[in-house]
Short mmCIF file of C-alpha atoms in Angstrom, two decimals:
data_model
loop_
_atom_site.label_atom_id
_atom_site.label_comp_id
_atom_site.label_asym_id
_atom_site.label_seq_id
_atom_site.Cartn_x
_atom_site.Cartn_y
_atom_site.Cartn_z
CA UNK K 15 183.04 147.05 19.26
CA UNK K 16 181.91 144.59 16.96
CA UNK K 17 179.74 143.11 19.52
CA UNK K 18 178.30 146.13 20.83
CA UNK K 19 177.08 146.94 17.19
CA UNK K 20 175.33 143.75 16.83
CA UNK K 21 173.87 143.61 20.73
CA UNK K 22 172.01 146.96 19.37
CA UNK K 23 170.89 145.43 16.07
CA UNK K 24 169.64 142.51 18.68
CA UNK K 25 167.95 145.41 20.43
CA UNK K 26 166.30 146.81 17.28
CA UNK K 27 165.36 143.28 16.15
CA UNK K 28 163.19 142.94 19.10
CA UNK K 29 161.71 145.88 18.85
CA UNK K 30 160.62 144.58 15.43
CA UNK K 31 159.33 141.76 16.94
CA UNK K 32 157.30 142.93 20.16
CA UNK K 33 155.40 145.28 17.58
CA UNK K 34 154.65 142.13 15.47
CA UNK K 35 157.41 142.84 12.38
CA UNK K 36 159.76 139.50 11.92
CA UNK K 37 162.47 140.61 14.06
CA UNK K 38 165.40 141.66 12.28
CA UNK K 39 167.59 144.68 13.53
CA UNK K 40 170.79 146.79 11.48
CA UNK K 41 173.33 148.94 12.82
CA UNK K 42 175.04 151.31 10.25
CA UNK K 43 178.43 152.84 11.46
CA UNK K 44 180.95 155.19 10.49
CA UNK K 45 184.12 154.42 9.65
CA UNK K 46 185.42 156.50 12.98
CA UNK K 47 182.81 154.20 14.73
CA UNK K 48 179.92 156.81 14.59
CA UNK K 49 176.15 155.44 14.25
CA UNK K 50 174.94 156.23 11.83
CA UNK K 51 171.51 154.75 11.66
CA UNK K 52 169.96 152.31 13.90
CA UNK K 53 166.56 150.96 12.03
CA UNK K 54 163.99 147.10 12.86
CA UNK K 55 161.45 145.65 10.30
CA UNK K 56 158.59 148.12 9.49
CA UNK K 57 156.85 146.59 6.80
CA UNK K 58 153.19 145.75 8.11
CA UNK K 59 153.43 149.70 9.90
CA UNK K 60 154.58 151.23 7.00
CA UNK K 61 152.74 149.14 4.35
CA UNK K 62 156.01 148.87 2.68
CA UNK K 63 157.89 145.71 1.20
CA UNK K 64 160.92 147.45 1.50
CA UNK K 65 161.04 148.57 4.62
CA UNK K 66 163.58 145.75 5.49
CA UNK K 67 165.93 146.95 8.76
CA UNK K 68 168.58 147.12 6.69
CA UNK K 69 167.11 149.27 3.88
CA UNK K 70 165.47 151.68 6.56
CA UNK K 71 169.38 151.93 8.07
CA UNK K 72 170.70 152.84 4.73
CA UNK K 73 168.49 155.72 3.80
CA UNK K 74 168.58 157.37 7.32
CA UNK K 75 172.53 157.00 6.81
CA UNK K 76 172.60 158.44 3.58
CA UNK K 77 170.83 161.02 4.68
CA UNK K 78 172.54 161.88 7.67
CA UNK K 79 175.87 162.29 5.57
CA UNK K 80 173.73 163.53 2.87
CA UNK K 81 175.21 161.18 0.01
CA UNK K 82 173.64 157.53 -0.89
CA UNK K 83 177.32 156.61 -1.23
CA UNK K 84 177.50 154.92 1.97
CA UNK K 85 181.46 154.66 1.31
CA UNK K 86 183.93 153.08 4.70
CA UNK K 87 180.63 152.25 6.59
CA UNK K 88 179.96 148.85 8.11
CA UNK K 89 176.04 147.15 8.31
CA UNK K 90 175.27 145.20 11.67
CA UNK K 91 172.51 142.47 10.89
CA UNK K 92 170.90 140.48 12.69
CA UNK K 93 169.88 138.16 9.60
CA UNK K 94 171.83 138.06 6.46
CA UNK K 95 169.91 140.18 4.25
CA UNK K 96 168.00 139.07 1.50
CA UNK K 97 168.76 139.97 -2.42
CA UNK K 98 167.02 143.09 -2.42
CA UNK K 99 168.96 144.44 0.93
CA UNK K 100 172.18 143.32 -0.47
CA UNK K 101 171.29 145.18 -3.81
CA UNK K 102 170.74 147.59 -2.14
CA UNK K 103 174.18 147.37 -0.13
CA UNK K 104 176.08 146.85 -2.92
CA UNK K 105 174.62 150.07 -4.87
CA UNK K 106 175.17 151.90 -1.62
CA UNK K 107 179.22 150.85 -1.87
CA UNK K 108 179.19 149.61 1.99
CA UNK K 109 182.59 148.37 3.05
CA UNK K 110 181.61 145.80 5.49
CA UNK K 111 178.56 143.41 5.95
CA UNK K 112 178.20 141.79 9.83
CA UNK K 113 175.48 139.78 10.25
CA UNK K 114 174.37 137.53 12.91
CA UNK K 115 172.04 134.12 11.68
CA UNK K 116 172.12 133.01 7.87
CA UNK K 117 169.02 132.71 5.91
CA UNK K 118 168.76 129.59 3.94
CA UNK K 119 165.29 131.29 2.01
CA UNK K 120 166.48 134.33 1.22
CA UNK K 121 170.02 135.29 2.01
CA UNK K 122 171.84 137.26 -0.68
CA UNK K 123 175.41 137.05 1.23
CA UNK K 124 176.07 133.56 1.05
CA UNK K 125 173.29 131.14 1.62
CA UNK K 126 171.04 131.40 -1.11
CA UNK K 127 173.11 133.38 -3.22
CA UNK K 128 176.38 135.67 -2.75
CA UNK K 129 175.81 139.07 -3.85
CA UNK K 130 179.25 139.73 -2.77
CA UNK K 131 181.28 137.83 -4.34
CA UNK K 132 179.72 137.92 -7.90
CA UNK K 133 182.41 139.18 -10.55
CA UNK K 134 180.07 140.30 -12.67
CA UNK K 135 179.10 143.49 -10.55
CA UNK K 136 181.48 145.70 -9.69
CA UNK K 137 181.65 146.38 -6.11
CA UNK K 138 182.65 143.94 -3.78
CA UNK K 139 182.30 143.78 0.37
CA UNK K 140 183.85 142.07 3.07
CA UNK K 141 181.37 139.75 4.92
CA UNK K 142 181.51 139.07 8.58
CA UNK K 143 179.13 136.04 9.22
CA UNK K 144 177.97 134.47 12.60
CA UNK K 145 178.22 137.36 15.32
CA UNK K 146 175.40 136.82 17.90
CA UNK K 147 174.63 134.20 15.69
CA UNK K 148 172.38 132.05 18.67
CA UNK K 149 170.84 135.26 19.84
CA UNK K 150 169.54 136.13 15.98
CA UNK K 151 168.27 132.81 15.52
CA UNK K 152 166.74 132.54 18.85
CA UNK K 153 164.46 135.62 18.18
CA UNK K 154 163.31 134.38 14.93
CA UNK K 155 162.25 131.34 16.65
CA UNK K 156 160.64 132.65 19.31
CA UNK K 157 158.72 134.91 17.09
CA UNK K 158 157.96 132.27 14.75
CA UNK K 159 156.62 129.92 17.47
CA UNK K 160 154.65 132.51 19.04
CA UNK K 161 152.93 132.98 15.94
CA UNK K 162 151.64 129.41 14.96
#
């Protein structure tokens, strides 16, 4: 199943990207393997720093269960998240983190920092790194490239 969480966050990411959003996708599931929320990159539509995939995922989840307590549930990424999604993760009390391609710039699970593992705050996720890994870092590239 893992797979098939991340081949839709792959989907979602080029959505992002044919609609001119850097093209990063998230997946949020249920602990009984329900989707939650499937959510791309919106910040040049929605004129909105923040709408980051994997921010947009976690408010449609929390509202679907109505709680922001986002407790058992697993985020599919297509790029590790930067420090404000994993902030936002981490308040949110996710269980798991999968993500696809790191990001050396502004990844907040391990590259640039690791949210996750810091003792100091007081929740704590597993991290799944690498799934899809070539296909996330493909898209960026080809987006990237098409740009210049």
């Amino acid at each position: 199943m893992v797979l098939q969480y991340m081949d839709m966050a792959l989907e979602a990411a080029e959505k992002a990207g044919q609609s001119g959003e850097v093209p990063v996708g998230a997946v949020l599931v249920a602990q009984s393997g329900r989707i939650l929320a499937r959510a791309h990159n919106q910040t040049i539509q929605r004129v909105d720093p923040s709408a980051h995939a994997e921010i947009l995922a976690l408010r449609e989840g929390s509202l679907k269960i109505d709680n922001y307590r986002l407790l058992g549930t697993t985020l599919y990424a297509t790029i590790e998240p930067c420090l404000m999604c994993m902030g936002a993760i981490l308040h949110a009390r996710l269980k798991r983190l999968v993500f696809g391609a790191p990001d050396p710039k502004w990844g907040g699970a391990g590259s640039l920092y690791d949210f996750s593992r810091d003792r100091r705050l007081n929740h704590r996720l597993e991290i799944v790194a690498g799934v899809r890994e070539k296909e996330a870092q493909q898209l960026m590239q080809d987006f990237f490239r098409r740009r210049r």
